[in-house]
Coordinates of C-alpha atoms in Angstrom, one line a residue:
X94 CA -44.6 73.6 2.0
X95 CA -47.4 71.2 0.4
X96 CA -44.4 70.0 -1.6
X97 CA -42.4 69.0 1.3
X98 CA -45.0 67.6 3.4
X99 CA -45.7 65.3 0.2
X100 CA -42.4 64.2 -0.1
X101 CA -42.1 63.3 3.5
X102 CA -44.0 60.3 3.8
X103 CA -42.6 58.9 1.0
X104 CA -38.8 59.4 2.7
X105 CA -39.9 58.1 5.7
X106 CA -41.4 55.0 3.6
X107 CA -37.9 54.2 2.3
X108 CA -36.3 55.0 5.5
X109 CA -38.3 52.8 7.3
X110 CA -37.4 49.7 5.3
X111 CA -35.5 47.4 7.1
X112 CA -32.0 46.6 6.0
X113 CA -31.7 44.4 3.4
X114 CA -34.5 46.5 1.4
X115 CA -32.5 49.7 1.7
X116 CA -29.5 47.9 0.3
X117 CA -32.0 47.3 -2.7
X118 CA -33.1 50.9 -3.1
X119 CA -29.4 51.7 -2.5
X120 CA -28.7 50.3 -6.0
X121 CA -31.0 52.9 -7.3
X122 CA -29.0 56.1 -9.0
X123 CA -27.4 58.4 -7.4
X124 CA -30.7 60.7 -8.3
X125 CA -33.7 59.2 -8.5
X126 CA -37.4 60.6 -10.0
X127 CA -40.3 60.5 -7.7
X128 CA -43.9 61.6 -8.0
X129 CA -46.0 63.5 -5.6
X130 CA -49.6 62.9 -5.2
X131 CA -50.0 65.8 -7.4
X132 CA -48.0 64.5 -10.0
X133 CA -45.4 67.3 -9.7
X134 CA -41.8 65.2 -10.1
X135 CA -39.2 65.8 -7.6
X136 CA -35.7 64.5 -7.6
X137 CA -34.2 62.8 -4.9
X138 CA -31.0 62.3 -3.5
X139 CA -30.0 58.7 -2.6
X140 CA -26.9 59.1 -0.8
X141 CA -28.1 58.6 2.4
X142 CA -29.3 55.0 1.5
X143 CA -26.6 53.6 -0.6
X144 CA -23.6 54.7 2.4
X145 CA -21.4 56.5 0.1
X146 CA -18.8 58.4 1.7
X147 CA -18.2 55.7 4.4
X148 CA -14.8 54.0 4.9
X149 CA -14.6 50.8 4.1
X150 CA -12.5 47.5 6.1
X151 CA -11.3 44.6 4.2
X152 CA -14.4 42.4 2.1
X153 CA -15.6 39.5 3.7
X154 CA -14.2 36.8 1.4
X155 CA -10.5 38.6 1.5
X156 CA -10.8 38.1 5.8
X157 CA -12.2 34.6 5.4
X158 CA -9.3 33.6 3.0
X159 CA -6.9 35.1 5.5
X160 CA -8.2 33.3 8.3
X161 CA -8.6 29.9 5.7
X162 CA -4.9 30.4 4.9
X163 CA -3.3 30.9 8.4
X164 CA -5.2 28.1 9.7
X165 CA -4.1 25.6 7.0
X166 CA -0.5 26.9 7.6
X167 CA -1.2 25.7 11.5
X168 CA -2.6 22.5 10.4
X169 CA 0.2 21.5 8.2
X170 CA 2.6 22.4 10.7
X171 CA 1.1 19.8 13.4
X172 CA 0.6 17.5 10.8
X173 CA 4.2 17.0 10.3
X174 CA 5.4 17.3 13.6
X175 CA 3.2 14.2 14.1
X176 CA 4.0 12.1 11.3
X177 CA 7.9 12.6 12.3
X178 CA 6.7 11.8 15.5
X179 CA 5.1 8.9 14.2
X180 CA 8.0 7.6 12.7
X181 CA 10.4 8.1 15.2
X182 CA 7.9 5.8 17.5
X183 CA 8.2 3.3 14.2
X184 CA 11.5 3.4 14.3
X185 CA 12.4 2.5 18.5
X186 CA 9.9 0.1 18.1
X187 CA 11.7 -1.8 14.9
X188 CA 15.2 -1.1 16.6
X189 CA 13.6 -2.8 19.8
X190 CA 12.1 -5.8 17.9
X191 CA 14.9 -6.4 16.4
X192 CA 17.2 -6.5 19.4
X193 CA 15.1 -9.2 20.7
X194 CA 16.6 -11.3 17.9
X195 CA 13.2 -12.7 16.3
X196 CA 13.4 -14.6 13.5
X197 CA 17.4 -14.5 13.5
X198 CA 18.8 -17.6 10.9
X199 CA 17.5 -19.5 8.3
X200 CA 15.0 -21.9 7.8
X201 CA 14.5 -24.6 5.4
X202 CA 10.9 -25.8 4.4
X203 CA 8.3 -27.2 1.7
X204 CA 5.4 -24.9 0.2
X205 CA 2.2 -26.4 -0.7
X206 CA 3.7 -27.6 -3.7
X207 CA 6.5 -29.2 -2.5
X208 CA 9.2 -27.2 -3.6
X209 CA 11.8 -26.2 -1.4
X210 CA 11.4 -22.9 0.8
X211 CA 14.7 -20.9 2.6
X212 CA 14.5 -17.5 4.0
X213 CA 16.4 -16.4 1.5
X214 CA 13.8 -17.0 -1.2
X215 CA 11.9 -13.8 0.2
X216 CA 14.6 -11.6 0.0
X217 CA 13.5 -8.1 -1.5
X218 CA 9.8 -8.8 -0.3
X219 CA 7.2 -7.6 2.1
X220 CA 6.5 -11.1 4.3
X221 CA 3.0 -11.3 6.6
X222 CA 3.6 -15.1 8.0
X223 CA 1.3 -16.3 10.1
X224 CA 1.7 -19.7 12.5
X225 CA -1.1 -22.5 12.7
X226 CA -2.4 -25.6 11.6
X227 CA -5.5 -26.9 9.4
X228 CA -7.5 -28.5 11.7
X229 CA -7.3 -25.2 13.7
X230 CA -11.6 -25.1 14.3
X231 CA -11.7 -21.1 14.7
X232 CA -8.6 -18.7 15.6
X233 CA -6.3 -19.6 12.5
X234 CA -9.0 -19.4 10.3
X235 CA -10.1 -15.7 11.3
X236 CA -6.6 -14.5 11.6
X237 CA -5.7 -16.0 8.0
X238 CA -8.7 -14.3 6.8
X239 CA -7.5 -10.6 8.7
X240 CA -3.7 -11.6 6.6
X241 CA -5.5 -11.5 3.2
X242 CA -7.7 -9.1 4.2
X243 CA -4.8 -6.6 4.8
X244 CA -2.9 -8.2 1.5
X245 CA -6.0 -7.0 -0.9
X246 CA -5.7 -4.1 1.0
X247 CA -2.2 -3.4 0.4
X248 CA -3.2 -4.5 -3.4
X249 CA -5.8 -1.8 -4.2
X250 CA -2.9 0.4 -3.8
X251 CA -0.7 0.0 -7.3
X252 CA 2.2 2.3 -5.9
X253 CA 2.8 -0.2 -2.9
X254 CA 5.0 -3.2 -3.2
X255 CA 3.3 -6.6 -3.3
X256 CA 3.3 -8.6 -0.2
X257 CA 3.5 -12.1 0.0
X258 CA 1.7 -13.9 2.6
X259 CA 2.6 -16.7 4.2
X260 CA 1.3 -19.9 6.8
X261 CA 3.0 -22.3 8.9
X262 CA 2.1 -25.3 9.8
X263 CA 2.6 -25.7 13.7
X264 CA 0.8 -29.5 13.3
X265 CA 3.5 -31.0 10.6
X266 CA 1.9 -34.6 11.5
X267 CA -1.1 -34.1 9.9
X268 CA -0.5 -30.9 7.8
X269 CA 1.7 -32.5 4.9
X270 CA 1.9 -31.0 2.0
X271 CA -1.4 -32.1 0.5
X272 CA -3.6 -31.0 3.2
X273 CA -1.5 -27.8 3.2
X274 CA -2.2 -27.4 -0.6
X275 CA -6.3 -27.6 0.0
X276 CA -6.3 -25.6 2.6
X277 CA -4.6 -22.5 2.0
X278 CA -6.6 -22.5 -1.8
X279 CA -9.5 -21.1 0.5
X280 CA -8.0 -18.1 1.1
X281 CA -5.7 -16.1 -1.6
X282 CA -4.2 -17.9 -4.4
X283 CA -0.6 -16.0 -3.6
X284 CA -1.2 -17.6 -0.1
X285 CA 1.9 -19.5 0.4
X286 CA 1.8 -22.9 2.8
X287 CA 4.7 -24.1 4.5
X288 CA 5.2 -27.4 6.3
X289 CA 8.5 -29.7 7.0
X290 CA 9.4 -32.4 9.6
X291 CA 8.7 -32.5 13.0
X292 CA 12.7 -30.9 13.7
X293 CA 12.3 -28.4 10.6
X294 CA 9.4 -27.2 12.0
X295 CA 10.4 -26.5 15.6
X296 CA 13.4 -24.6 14.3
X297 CA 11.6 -22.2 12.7
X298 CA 8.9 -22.0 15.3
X299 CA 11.6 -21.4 17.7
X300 CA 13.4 -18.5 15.4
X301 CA 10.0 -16.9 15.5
X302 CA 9.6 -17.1 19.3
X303 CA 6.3 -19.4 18.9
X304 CA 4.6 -21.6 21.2
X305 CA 3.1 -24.8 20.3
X306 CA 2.1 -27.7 21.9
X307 CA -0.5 -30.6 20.5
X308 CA -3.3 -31.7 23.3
X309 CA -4.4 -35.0 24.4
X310 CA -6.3 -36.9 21.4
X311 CA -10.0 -37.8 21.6
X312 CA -11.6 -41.1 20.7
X313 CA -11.6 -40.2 16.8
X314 CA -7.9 -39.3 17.2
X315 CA -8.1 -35.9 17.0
X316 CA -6.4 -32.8 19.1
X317 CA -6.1 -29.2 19.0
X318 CA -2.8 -27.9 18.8
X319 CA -2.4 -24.6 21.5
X320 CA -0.1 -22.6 20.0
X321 CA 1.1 -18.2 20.1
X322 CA -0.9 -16.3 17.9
X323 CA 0.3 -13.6 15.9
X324 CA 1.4 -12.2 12.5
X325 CA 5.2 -10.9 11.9
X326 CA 5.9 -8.8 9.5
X327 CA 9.0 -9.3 7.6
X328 CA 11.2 -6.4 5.6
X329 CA 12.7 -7.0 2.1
X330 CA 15.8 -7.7 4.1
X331 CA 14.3 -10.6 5.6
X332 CA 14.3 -9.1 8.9
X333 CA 11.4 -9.4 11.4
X334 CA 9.9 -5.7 11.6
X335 CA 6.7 -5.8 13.5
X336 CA 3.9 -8.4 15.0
X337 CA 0.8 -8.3 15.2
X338 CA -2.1 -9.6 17.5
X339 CA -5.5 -10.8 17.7
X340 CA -6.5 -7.0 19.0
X341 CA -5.5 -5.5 15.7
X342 CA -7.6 -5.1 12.9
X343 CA -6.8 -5.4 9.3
X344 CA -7.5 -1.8 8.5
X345 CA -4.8 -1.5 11.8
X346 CA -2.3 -3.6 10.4
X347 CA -2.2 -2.2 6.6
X348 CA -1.7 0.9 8.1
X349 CA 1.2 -0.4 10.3
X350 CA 2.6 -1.6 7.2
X351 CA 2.1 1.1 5.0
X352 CA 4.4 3.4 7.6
X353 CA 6.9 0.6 7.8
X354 CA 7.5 0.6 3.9
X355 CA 7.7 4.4 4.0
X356 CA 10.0 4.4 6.6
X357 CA 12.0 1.6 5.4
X358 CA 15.9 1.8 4.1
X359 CA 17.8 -1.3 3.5
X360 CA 20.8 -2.6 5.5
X361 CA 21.7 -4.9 3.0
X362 CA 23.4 -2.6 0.2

């Protein structure tokens, strides 16, 4: 009896450990050697701590991978329904732009150094074109800075084709080719300026759908020219495929563009 009354405190020692210790004594072996006070060894059993003899679920890690798995299979489901959603959106809204007959015909202008610009020397490129003029104080300024902003962009990116941006002169009276030449060096050197006559220019102004008209003149002789604001977007086909407006922001428009080239399948061949 002295035996088992010794023993006793030093079971209910180990019992009483909270959970996380027991797990520790439960790596002990399956019979361990203990002492009594009186130095008598006594063996005892540790099945009681380590749980043998219980049934046992699925681990942990093997549920979480489950659950991991199931829910990636959810998420790449509704990712895809949404990027075909996505491009079916793209595509009413190219079909619907192009209906409106934007940018329909050719045009026939002067780049910044005067050679000789149609619409058919584009063919086979991505075209941002923006409308302005030089003397243009704030708005043409910012949105040609968005343009290259959205070009460099679209250039950090090796597997995209290039794009090749482009700016009109609405003000060919005092943007000649010169003055286009120095202004458009500010900005990108693949920047491309186009000017003409007074009759080339309204041609391809009104192809484009843009509004421009010059204001009075001041004492020095100077005007501001009010005129739409917006970049098109132009397919290798030459075909007008989207516009964008002052709201947008670069990071906005590259993405436009990037879902426009994925989604994009000539009608020329």
């Amino acid at each position: 009896m002295l035996k088992h009354r010794s023993i006793r405190p030093v079971l209910l020692l180990l019992l009483a450990q909270p959970p996380k210790a027991q797990r520790g004594f439960s790596q002990l072996k399956a019979s361990a050697l203990l002492r009594t006070p009186g130095g008598e060894a006594l063996h005892v059993r540790c099945r009681l701590l380590s749980g043998q003899g219980q049934p046992r679920g699925p681990g942990l890690r093997t549920r979480l991978l489950v659950t991991a798995l199931f829910g990636a299979g959810l998420g790449g489901a509704w990712l895809a329904m949404r990027a075909e959603k996505e491009r079916e959106q793209q595509r009413r809204r190219t079909e619907a732009l192009r209906q409106a007959s934007v940018g329909q015909g050719d045009f026939s202008l002067l780049d910044h150094r005067g050679q000789a610009r149609c619409k058919a020397d584009f063919r086979g490129q991505w075209v941002l074109m923006y409308f302005g003029f030089t003397h243009c104080p704030d708005i043409c300024p910012d949105e040609l800075e968005k343009l290259v902003q959205v070009v460099r962009q679209l250039e950090a990116q090796p597997n995209l084709p290039p794009v090749q941006p482009i700016f009109i002169t609405v003000d060919p009276a005092r943007d000649d080719v010169a003055a286009m030449a120095r202004y458009v060096q500010d900005f990108h050197p693949r920047l491309l300026g186009l000017t003409g006559s007074a009759e080339q220019v309204a041609q391809v102004s009104h192809s484009y759908r843009v509004y421009y008209n010059a204001g009075p003149k001041d004492e020095d002789q100077d005007y501001i020219v009010d005129h739409s604001i917006a970049i098109y977007l132009l397919n290798p086909d030459g075909l007008f495929t989207d516009y964008y407006g002052r709201a947008r922001s670069a990071e906005q428009i590259a993405d436009s563009v990037r879902r426009h080239m994925a989604a994009f399948r000539s009608v020329l061949h």
